[in-house]
Coordinates of C-alpha atoms and ligand atoms in Angstrom, one line a residue:
Chain A
M1 CA 145.1 264.9 228.7
E2 CA 142.7 267.2 227.0
S3 CA 139.4 268.2 229.1
N4 CA 136.5 267.4 227.5
G5 CA 135.5 271.0 226.3
E6 CA 139.2 271.1 224.1
G7 CA 138.0 267.7 223.1
A8 CA 134.8 269.0 221.1
S9 CA 136.6 272.1 220.0
R10 CA 139.6 269.9 218.1
I11 CA 136.8 267.5 216.9
R12 CA 134.7 270.5 215.6
R13 CA 137.8 272.4 213.9
E14 CA 138.6 268.8 212.2
I15 CA 135.2 268.6 210.8
E16 CA 135.2 272.2 209.3
A17 CA 138.8 271.0 207.8
L18 CA 137.4 268.0 206.4
K19 CA 134.0 269.8 205.3
D20 CA 136.4 272.8 203.2
E21 CA 137.9 269.8 201.7
K22 CA 135.1 267.9 200.4
A23 CA 133.6 271.0 199.3
R24 CA 137.2 271.8 197.5
I25 CA 136.8 268.1 195.9
E26 CA 133.1 268.6 194.7
Q27 CA 133.8 271.8 192.7
K28 CA 137.0 270.6 191.4
I29 CA 134.8 267.4 190.0
L30 CA 132.1 269.9 189.0
D31 CA 134.8 271.4 186.8
L32 CA 136.1 268.4 185.2
E33 CA 132.4 267.3 184.3
A34 CA 131.8 270.5 182.7
Q35 CA 135.7 269.9 180.9
L36 CA 134.3 266.8 179.8
Q37 CA 131.4 268.0 178.3
E38 CA 133.0 270.3 176.4
E39 CA 135.5 267.6 174.9
A40 CA 132.5 265.4 174.3
S41 CA 130.5 268.0 172.1
L42 CA 133.7 269.1 170.4
A43 CA 134.6 265.3 169.5
H44 CA 130.9 265.1 168.4
Q45 CA 131.2 268.5 166.1
Q46 CA 134.6 266.7 164.4
Q47 CA 133.0 263.3 164.0
Q48 CA 130.1 265.1 162.0
S49 CA 132.3 267.5 160.0
E50 CA 134.3 264.1 159.4
S51 CA 131.0 262.7 158.1
V52 CA 130.2 265.3 155.8
C53 CA 133.9 265.4 154.2
N54 CA 133.5 261.5 153.9
G55 CA 130.0 262.7 151.4
C56 CA 132.6 264.3 149.0
F57 CA 133.9 261.1 147.9
P58 CA 132.5 257.7 146.1
S59 CA 130.5 255.8 149.2
V60 CA 133.6 253.4 150.6
S61 CA 131.3 251.3 152.9
A62 CA 127.3 250.6 153.4
A63 CA 128.0 252.3 157.2
D64 CA 129.0 255.8 155.7
A65 CA 125.7 255.6 153.4
N66 CA 123.4 254.4 156.1
L67 CA 124.4 257.3 158.7
A68 CA 122.3 259.9 155.9
H69 CA 119.8 259.6 158.9
G70 CA 122.2 261.4 161.0
L71 CA 123.3 259.0 164.0
T72 CA 126.5 258.4 164.5
A73 CA 128.0 254.8 165.6
D74 CA 127.4 255.9 169.2
S75 CA 124.1 256.9 169.0
I76 CA 122.9 254.0 167.2
Y77 CA 124.5 251.7 169.6
R78 CA 123.0 254.3 173.1
Y79 CA 119.9 254.5 171.6
S80 CA 119.2 250.7 169.9
R81 CA 116.3 250.1 171.8
H82 CA 114.7 252.9 170.3
L83 CA 115.5 252.0 167.1
L84 CA 114.0 248.7 167.3
L85 CA 110.6 249.9 167.6
P86 CA 108.7 250.2 164.8
S87 CA 106.1 252.6 165.7
F88 CA 109.5 254.8 166.8
G89 CA 112.5 253.6 165.1
V90 CA 115.4 256.2 163.0
R91 CA 112.7 258.8 162.4
A92 CA 111.5 259.7 165.3
Q93 CA 114.9 259.6 167.6
S94 CA 116.7 261.5 165.2
N95 CA 113.8 264.4 165.5
L96 CA 114.3 263.7 169.0
L97 CA 118.2 264.5 168.7
K98 CA 117.3 267.4 166.8
S99 CA 114.8 268.8 169.2
S100 CA 115.0 271.3 172.5
I101 CA 112.9 271.1 175.3
L102 CA 112.8 273.3 178.4
V103 CA 111.9 272.1 181.8
V104 CA 110.8 274.4 184.2
G105 CA 111.6 273.5 187.8
A106 CA 113.9 271.3 188.9
G107 CA 111.6 269.5 191.9
G108 CA 109.0 266.6 192.5
L109 CA 107.9 266.8 188.8
G110 CA 111.2 267.9 187.2
S111 CA 113.2 265.3 188.8
P112 CA 112.2 262.3 186.8
A113 CA 111.5 264.5 183.8
L114 CA 114.8 265.9 183.2
L115 CA 116.2 262.2 184.0
Y116 CA 114.3 260.6 181.4
L117 CA 114.6 263.6 178.7
A118 CA 118.3 263.2 179.1
A119 CA 118.7 259.6 178.7
C120 CA 116.5 259.3 175.7
G121 CA 118.4 261.9 173.4
V122 CA 116.9 265.1 173.6
G123 CA 119.3 267.5 171.7
R124 CA 119.6 270.4 174.0
L125 CA 117.8 269.9 177.7
G126 CA 117.4 273.3 179.3
I127 CA 116.8 273.8 183.0
V128 CA 115.4 276.6 184.8
D129 CA 115.3 277.0 188.9
H130 CA 116.8 279.3 191.1
D131 CA 116.6 277.1 194.7
V132 CA 118.7 275.2 196.4
V133 CA 118.4 271.5 197.7
E134 CA 117.1 270.8 200.8
L135 CA 116.9 267.9 202.8
N136 CA 113.1 268.1 203.0
N137 CA 113.1 267.9 199.2
M138 CA 115.1 264.2 198.8
H139 CA 111.8 262.3 199.2
R140 CA 110.4 263.0 195.8
Q141 CA 113.4 265.0 194.2
V142 CA 115.1 262.0 192.9
I143 CA 117.7 263.7 190.9
H144 CA 119.4 265.5 193.3
T145 CA 122.0 263.2 195.9
E146 CA 122.8 264.4 199.6
A147 CA 126.2 265.6 198.4
Y148 CA 124.3 268.9 196.6
I149 CA 122.5 269.8 199.8
G150 CA 122.6 273.4 200.2
Q151 CA 124.0 273.9 196.0
P152 CA 121.8 275.2 193.5
K153 CA 119.3 272.8 191.9
V154 CA 119.8 273.6 188.5
K155 CA 123.8 272.6 189.4
S156 CA 122.8 269.5 190.7
A157 CA 120.1 268.4 188.1
A158 CA 122.5 269.5 185.4
S159 CA 125.3 266.9 186.9
A160 CA 122.8 264.6 187.1
C161 CA 121.6 264.8 183.4
R162 CA 125.4 264.8 182.0
S163 CA 126.8 261.8 183.9
I164 CA 123.3 259.5 182.4
N165 CA 124.2 261.3 178.9
S166 CA 127.3 263.3 177.8
T167 CA 126.3 263.4 174.1
I168 CA 123.5 265.8 174.7
Q169 CA 123.7 269.5 175.5
I170 CA 122.5 270.7 178.8
V171 CA 122.1 273.9 179.6
E172 CA 121.6 275.6 182.7
H173 CA 119.4 278.2 183.7
E174 CA 120.4 279.2 187.4
Q175 CA 117.7 282.1 187.9
A176 CA 113.7 282.6 188.6
L177 CA 111.2 282.3 186.0
R178 CA 110.0 286.3 185.7
T179 CA 108.2 288.3 182.9
S180 CA 111.6 289.9 182.4
N181 CA 113.6 286.9 181.0
A182 CA 110.9 284.3 180.5
L183 CA 110.3 285.4 176.8
E184 CA 114.2 285.5 175.8
I185 CA 114.8 282.0 177.8
L186 CA 111.8 280.0 176.6
S187 CA 111.9 281.6 172.6
Q188 CA 115.7 279.3 172.8
Y189 CA 113.5 275.6 173.1
D190 CA 110.6 273.9 170.6
I191 CA 108.8 272.5 173.9
V192 CA 108.6 273.9 177.3
V193 CA 107.6 271.5 180.3
D194 CA 106.3 273.6 183.0
A195 CA 107.3 271.4 186.2
T196 CA 106.5 274.3 188.7
D197 CA 104.8 274.5 191.8
N198 CA 102.3 277.6 191.6
A199 CA 99.6 279.4 190.2
P200 CA 101.5 282.7 188.9
S201 CA 104.0 280.4 187.6
R202 CA 101.7 277.9 185.4
Y203 CA 99.5 281.1 184.3
M204 CA 103.0 282.9 183.3
I205 CA 104.3 280.0 181.4
S206 CA 101.7 279.4 179.7
D207 CA 100.8 282.7 178.6
C208 CA 104.8 282.6 177.3
C209 CA 103.9 279.9 175.3
V210 CA 101.0 281.7 173.6
V211 CA 103.1 284.5 172.5
L212 CA 105.9 282.3 171.2
G213 CA 103.6 279.7 170.0
K214 CA 105.2 276.9 171.4
P215 CA 103.3 273.2 173.1
L216 CA 103.7 273.3 176.6
V217 CA 103.6 269.9 178.8
S218 CA 101.7 270.7 182.0
G219 CA 101.9 268.6 184.9
A220 CA 100.8 268.9 188.9
A221 CA 101.0 266.8 191.8
L222 CA 99.6 267.5 195.4
G223 CA 98.8 265.0 198.1
L224 CA 98.2 261.8 196.3
E225 CA 96.8 263.1 193.0
G226 CA 98.4 264.1 190.0
Q227 CA 97.2 265.9 186.8
L228 CA 98.5 266.0 183.4
T229 CA 97.8 267.9 179.8
V230 CA 99.3 269.2 176.7
Y231 CA 98.3 273.1 176.1
N232 CA 98.5 275.2 173.1
Y233 CA 99.4 272.4 170.6
K234 CA 98.3 272.6 167.0
G235 CA 95.2 274.5 167.9
G236 CA 94.3 273.3 171.3
P237 CA 93.3 275.1 174.5
C238 CA 95.7 277.0 176.5
Y239 CA 96.0 277.1 180.4
R240 CA 93.5 280.3 180.5
C241 CA 91.3 278.5 178.1
L242 CA 90.4 276.3 181.3
F243 CA 91.2 278.4 183.7
P244 CA 90.3 282.1 182.5
T245 CA 89.8 283.3 186.2
P246 CA 92.7 282.1 188.6
P247 CA 91.2 280.4 191.9
P248 CA 91.0 282.4 195.6
A249 CA 94.8 282.2 196.9
T250 CA 93.3 279.7 199.7
A251 CA 92.8 277.3 197.2
C252 CA 96.5 277.1 196.3
Q253 CA 97.6 274.5 198.7
R254 CA 101.5 274.0 198.7
C255 CA 103.7 270.5 198.9
S256 CA 105.1 272.2 201.6
D257 CA 102.1 272.8 203.6
S258 CA 99.7 270.0 202.3
G259 CA 102.6 267.5 202.2
V260 CA 103.1 264.9 198.7
L261 CA 103.6 261.3 198.8
G262 CA 107.1 261.3 196.7
V263 CA 106.3 258.7 194.3
V264 CA 102.9 260.7 193.1
P265 CA 105.2 263.8 191.3
G266 CA 107.2 260.8 189.9
I267 CA 104.6 259.3 188.1
I268 CA 103.5 262.6 186.8
G269 CA 107.0 263.6 186.2
C270 CA 107.3 260.8 183.9
L271 CA 103.7 261.1 181.9
Q272 CA 105.3 265.0 181.5
A273 CA 108.6 263.6 179.7
L274 CA 106.5 260.6 177.7
E275 CA 104.3 263.5 176.5
A276 CA 107.1 265.8 175.7
I277 CA 109.1 263.0 173.8
K278 CA 106.0 262.4 171.5
I279 CA 105.5 266.0 170.8
A280 CA 109.6 265.9 170.2
S281 CA 109.7 263.1 168.0
D282 CA 106.4 263.7 166.4
V283 CA 104.9 260.4 167.7
G284 CA 101.4 259.2 168.5
E285 CA 98.8 261.7 169.9
P286 CA 100.0 263.9 172.8
L287 CA 97.6 264.9 175.2
S288 CA 96.2 268.0 173.9
G289 CA 92.0 268.5 174.5
R290 CA 92.2 265.4 176.8
M291 CA 93.6 266.0 180.8
L292 CA 94.8 263.1 183.1
L293 CA 93.8 262.6 186.4
F294 CA 95.6 260.3 188.6
D295 CA 94.7 259.3 192.1
A296 CA 97.1 257.2 193.7
L297 CA 95.0 256.0 196.7
S298 CA 92.9 254.2 194.7
A299 CA 94.6 253.1 192.2
R300 CA 92.7 255.4 189.1
V301 CA 93.9 257.0 186.3
R302 CA 91.1 258.7 184.2
I303 CA 91.4 260.5 181.1
V304 CA 88.8 263.5 180.1
K305 CA 87.9 265.1 177.1
I306 CA 88.6 268.8 177.9
R307 CA 87.0 272.2 176.0
G308 CA 89.2 273.5 173.3
R309 CA 90.7 276.7 172.8
S310 CA 88.5 279.3 174.0
L311 CA 87.2 282.5 171.3
Q312 CA 87.3 284.5 174.4
C313 CA 90.3 283.8 175.9
E314 CA 92.4 286.8 177.1
A315 CA 95.8 284.9 175.5
C316 CA 95.0 282.6 172.6
G317 CA 91.6 283.6 171.7
E318 CA 90.1 285.5 168.3
N319 CA 90.3 288.8 169.3
T320 CA 93.0 288.9 171.7
T321 CA 95.7 291.4 171.5
F322 CA 98.0 289.5 173.9
N323 CA 100.8 289.5 172.9
Q324 CA 105.1 290.2 173.8
Q325 CA 104.8 293.5 175.2
H326 CA 101.7 292.8 177.2
F327 CA 103.4 289.7 178.3
K328 CA 106.3 291.4 179.7
D329 CA 104.1 294.3 181.8
F330 CA 101.5 291.7 183.2
D331 CA 101.8 291.0 187.1
Y332 CA 101.3 287.2 187.9
E333 CA 101.5 287.7 191.2
K334 CA 98.7 290.2 191.5
F335 CA 96.6 288.2 188.9
T336 CA 96.7 285.3 191.3
Q337 CA 97.5 286.9 194.4
S338 CA 100.0 284.5 195.4
P339 CA 103.7 284.8 195.0
L340 CA 106.0 283.2 192.3
S341 CA 108.4 282.1 194.7
T342 CA 107.8 279.1 197.2
S343 CA 108.3 280.9 200.2
P344 CA 105.4 280.8 202.4
P345 CA 103.7 284.2 202.7
K346 CA 104.0 286.1 206.3
L347 CA 100.5 287.5 207.1
K348 CA 100.1 290.7 209.0
L349 CA 97.0 290.4 210.7
L350 CA 97.6 291.8 214.0
A351 CA 98.9 295.0 215.5
P352 CA 102.0 294.4 217.4
D353 CA 100.4 294.6 220.8
S354 CA 98.5 291.6 220.1
R355 CA 101.6 289.4 219.6
I356 CA 104.5 288.2 221.2
T357 CA 108.0 286.8 220.0
S358 CA 108.9 283.4 220.9
K359 CA 111.5 284.5 222.8
E360 CA 109.4 286.0 224.9
Y361 CA 107.0 283.4 225.6
K362 CA 109.8 281.1 226.5
E363 CA 110.7 283.7 229.1
R364 CA 107.2 283.5 230.4
V365 CA 107.3 280.0 230.8
V366 CA 110.4 280.2 232.9
S367 CA 109.2 282.6 235.4
G368 CA 105.9 280.5 235.9
E369 CA 103.2 282.8 234.9
P370 CA 99.9 280.9 234.6
H371 CA 98.9 280.5 231.1
V372 CA 97.1 278.4 228.2
L373 CA 99.3 277.6 225.2
V374 CA 96.3 276.9 222.1
D375 CA 97.9 274.9 219.4
V376 CA 95.6 275.9 216.5
R377 CA 97.6 273.3 213.4
P378 CA 95.8 270.7 212.4
E379 CA 95.6 267.1 214.6
H380 CA 98.3 265.7 211.7
H381 CA 100.8 268.4 212.4
Y382 CA 100.3 268.4 216.0
K383 CA 101.3 264.7 216.2
I384 CA 104.6 265.6 214.4
V385 CA 106.1 267.6 217.2
S386 CA 104.5 270.0 219.7
L387 CA 105.3 272.4 222.7
P388 CA 105.2 270.7 225.8
K389 CA 101.3 271.2 227.6
S390 CA 100.2 272.7 224.6
L391 CA 96.2 272.4 223.8
N392 CA 95.6 271.2 220.4
I393 CA 92.3 273.1 218.6
P394 CA 92.8 273.3 215.0
L395 CA 91.9 276.3 213.4
T396 CA 89.3 275.0 211.5
S397 CA 87.4 273.4 214.7
M398 CA 88.1 276.7 217.1
E399 CA 84.9 278.0 217.0
A400 CA 82.8 274.9 218.3
R401 CA 85.5 274.1 221.1
L402 CA 86.0 277.5 222.7
P403 CA 84.2 276.1 225.7
E404 CA 87.4 273.7 226.2
I405 CA 89.9 277.3 226.1
S406 CA 87.5 279.0 228.9
S407 CA 87.9 276.1 231.2
A408 CA 91.8 275.8 230.9
L409 CA 91.7 278.9 231.5
K410 CA 90.0 279.2 234.6
E411 CA 91.9 276.2 235.7
Q412 CA 95.1 277.9 235.3
E413 CA 93.2 280.8 237.5
E414 CA 92.2 278.9 240.5
G415 CA 95.7 277.2 241.0
T416 CA 97.5 280.7 241.2
G417 CA 94.5 283.0 242.2
S418 CA 95.6 285.4 239.6
G419 CA 94.4 285.9 235.5
A420 CA 95.9 283.6 233.5
N421 CA 96.9 284.8 229.9
L422 CA 95.9 282.9 226.9
Y423 CA 98.7 282.5 223.6
V424 CA 97.8 281.0 220.0
I425 CA 101.1 279.0 218.0
C426 CA 100.8 277.5 214.9
R427 CA 103.9 276.3 212.6
R428 CA 104.7 279.6 210.7
G429 CA 102.5 282.1 212.6
N430 CA 99.7 282.9 209.8
D431 CA 97.0 280.9 211.4
S432 CA 97.7 282.2 215.0
Q433 CA 96.9 285.6 214.0
R434 CA 93.7 284.3 212.5
A435 CA 92.9 282.4 215.3
V436 CA 93.6 285.3 217.9
E437 CA 91.5 287.6 215.6
C438 CA 88.6 285.1 215.8
L439 CA 89.2 284.7 219.9
R440 CA 89.3 288.4 220.2
N441 CA 85.8 288.8 218.7
M442 CA 84.7 285.9 220.9
G443 CA 85.5 287.9 224.0
F444 CA 89.0 286.5 224.6
D445 CA 90.5 290.2 225.2
L446 CA 93.9 289.0 226.0
A447 CA 94.7 286.6 223.3
K448 CA 98.1 286.9 222.0
D449 CA 99.8 284.8 219.1
I450 CA 103.6 283.8 218.9
V451 CA 105.3 285.6 215.7
G452 CA 106.8 283.2 213.6
G453 CA 105.2 280.2 215.2
L454 CA 106.9 276.9 216.1
E455 CA 109.5 277.9 212.8
S456 CA 110.7 280.5 215.2
W457 CA 110.8 279.0 218.2
A458 CA 112.9 276.5 216.4
N459 CA 115.2 279.2 215.1
D460 CA 115.6 281.4 218.3
V461 CA 114.9 279.5 221.1
D462 CA 115.4 275.4 221.0
P463 CA 117.6 274.8 217.7
N464 CA 117.3 271.1 218.7
F465 CA 113.3 271.4 218.3
P466 CA 112.3 269.2 215.0
M467 CA 111.2 271.0 212.0
Y468 CA 109.2 269.9 209.2
Chain B
M1 CA 67.5 259.7 189.9
H2 CA 70.7 257.6 190.8
L3 CA 74.2 259.6 190.3
M4 CA 78.0 258.9 191.1
L5 CA 79.3 262.3 192.5
E6 CA 83.1 262.5 193.0
F7 CA 85.4 265.0 194.7
G8 CA 88.9 265.4 193.9
G9 CA 92.0 268.0 194.2
G10 CA 91.2 268.2 197.4
L11 CA 87.3 269.0 197.1
E12 CA 86.7 266.0 199.3
L13 CA 88.0 267.8 202.5
L14 CA 84.8 269.8 202.1
C15 CA 82.6 266.7 202.3
E16 CA 84.5 265.0 205.4
S17 CA 87.1 263.5 203.2
V18 CA 84.8 261.5 201.2
K19 CA 85.4 261.1 197.6
V20 CA 82.9 259.1 195.9
H21 CA 79.3 260.0 196.9
N22 CA 76.5 257.3 195.3
V23 CA 73.4 259.4 195.6
N24 CA 69.7 259.7 194.7
V25 CA 68.6 263.3 193.6
D26 CA 64.8 264.2 193.0
M27 CA 64.0 266.5 190.1
P28 CA 62.9 269.9 191.4
K29 CA 59.5 270.3 192.0
G30 CA 57.4 270.3 188.8
A31 CA 60.3 270.1 186.4
D32 CA 60.9 267.4 184.1
K33 CA 64.8 267.0 184.2
L34 CA 67.8 267.4 186.6
T35 CA 70.1 269.9 185.4
M36 CA 73.8 271.0 186.8
K37 CA 72.5 273.8 188.2
D38 CA 69.8 271.6 190.4
L39 CA 72.7 269.4 191.4
L40 CA 75.0 272.1 192.4
A41 CA 72.5 273.5 194.6
W42 CA 71.6 269.9 195.9
V43 CA 75.2 269.1 196.5
R44 CA 76.0 272.2 198.4
T45 CA 72.9 271.9 200.6
N46 CA 73.4 268.1 201.1
L47 CA 77.4 267.3 200.7
I48 CA 79.2 270.1 201.4
K49 CA 79.7 270.4 205.3
E50 CA 82.7 273.4 205.1
R51 CA 83.6 276.6 203.7
P52 CA 81.1 276.2 200.9
E53 CA 82.9 279.3 199.3
M54 CA 85.7 276.9 198.2
F55 CA 83.4 274.8 196.2
M56 CA 80.8 277.2 194.9
K57 CA 80.5 281.3 194.0
G58 CA 77.0 282.5 192.7
E59 CA 75.0 279.9 191.4
S60 CA 78.5 278.0 189.7
V61 CA 81.5 276.3 190.8
R62 CA 84.6 278.5 191.8
P63 CA 87.2 279.4 189.7
G64 CA 90.0 276.7 189.5
V65 CA 87.0 273.3 189.5
L66 CA 86.7 271.2 186.8
V67 CA 83.1 269.9 186.4
L68 CA 83.1 266.7 184.4
V69 CA 80.3 265.0 183.4
N70 CA 80.6 261.5 182.0
D71 CA 84.6 262.3 181.6
C72 CA 83.7 265.1 179.4
D73 CA 84.1 269.1 180.7
W74 CA 80.9 270.2 181.0
E75 CA 81.5 273.3 178.9
L76 CA 81.4 270.9 175.9
S77 CA 77.8 270.2 177.4
G78 CA 76.1 272.9 178.3
Q79 CA 77.8 274.2 181.7
L80 CA 75.1 274.7 184.3
D81 CA 72.1 273.6 181.0
T82 CA 73.4 269.9 181.3
T83 CA 70.7 267.8 182.0
L84 CA 71.6 264.7 183.8
E85 CA 70.3 261.4 183.4
D86 CA 70.2 257.9 185.5
K87 CA 73.8 256.7 186.2
D88 CA 75.7 259.6 185.4
V89 CA 79.2 259.9 186.6
V90 CA 79.4 263.7 187.8
V91 CA 83.3 264.7 188.7
F92 CA 84.4 267.9 190.5
I93 CA 88.0 268.5 190.5
S94 CA 90.2 271.3 191.9
T95 CA 93.1 272.3 189.6
L96 CA 96.2 271.2 191.1
H97 CA 99.2 273.6 191.0
G98 CA 101.9 271.7 193.3
G99 CA 104.7 270.3 192.2
Ligands
LIG501 ZN1 93.8 280.4 175.5

């Protein structure tokens, strides 16, 4: 009989082997799907050239004559419920089939937008993203499945779109959108859908659409609210007309910090697909010069009238000189004071001697050093998970609660008869630095923060500590 | 003058997480009307409980905040000079970037 240790390592080896096999099979599926896609588009082209040939001869059947609108028999069947709509019909559907739409971001907004755009028969559908699928995306990014965790979102989204509709062209742009590649990518499409999650990307995509003359369907969601509008459409305003000056970086909350109810970007993403379909098929009144505001908690949708194109706009105004070269040279991260990528910023506020690492903190706990650990995260974060014996005093209320810190320190000192240290922790190590700076100004000269916060505790000390 | 004020897009966090405020605002002494400029000053004094710089910059709202008077962008009604009337609905909304 093998010992426990040997048994465990045998199981681990077996798991590894199975995982390798799973990865091989998944890759094989991807390859086959790509092949299938190619076959389908070849067959499609053949069919089309045959129908052109038929046109050389006197019409042989009513069906041939009716195919003048360009829809194949398969398309007629697939999109029949669209064709049956008097206000949509054959004209709008063939417009859609001839159109091309680019979705920037395959996340919470992009997921439903892409699913509907693929299903409805947009002729060419492009996807831009540079991220990989993560478990904490899955509650809202419904285009991805668990099997794709760790793989590029573009691959995952493209495969989902192909499995819904193998007759359209899906283009994968597996890269981060930058000023260096945006003109080249966006110029290949008729309509752009902004499904990104940060301020610099929104300015960059809007400016790029202005210099290329493309309509932009812009959606955003955070927490329990969503917003939607169409920019740069038939003389309507662009993003800069509405927001000529970027907001302070502290006003730009991210889903990874503030949270978001999964279905909220889902709703906005669906509405983005709808607006893109209306523009592509030339049906209805796109949401230009108006903005839709969605509040999930009160179940209210408000549609408001917004300003028109601004004559003073730096991107699209009357006397602007903004062109493709200016666009390429423009520094959007500097302009908005925030990064184009979604990775959270790493603040460096404190000198190294005002900080300790999570490993050092662990050693001090083990050695029984008298100390107080203040956790400055908001209360609802603290409720998710926290370190033992920590004192939760959120950064926003710290100044008013300094006496609590003083008395906790005193208590520690009474027990041991020596001075107690003061440590501050937060989620990632940014707020803890702000807190220590404030504490030192208020006379707590020994305050130190824990570098990298609970994230580094989970990475470097306790791999079982839950992260969120 | 009775007004309904609404805060959204995160601005409600500056007024104790209350989104809708039904308020009575008096006209400034000696004035015969209430403008958005007066209302902003009133909101800052009476409703904003923390980080006023996240709401205002100078005498106007900070960049990234849309102001809607009766569902219409205040740029179209004269911005700070917009004259308010009884029962008007004023919405302050911070633009979102998430997705
Ligand atoms: Zn503009």
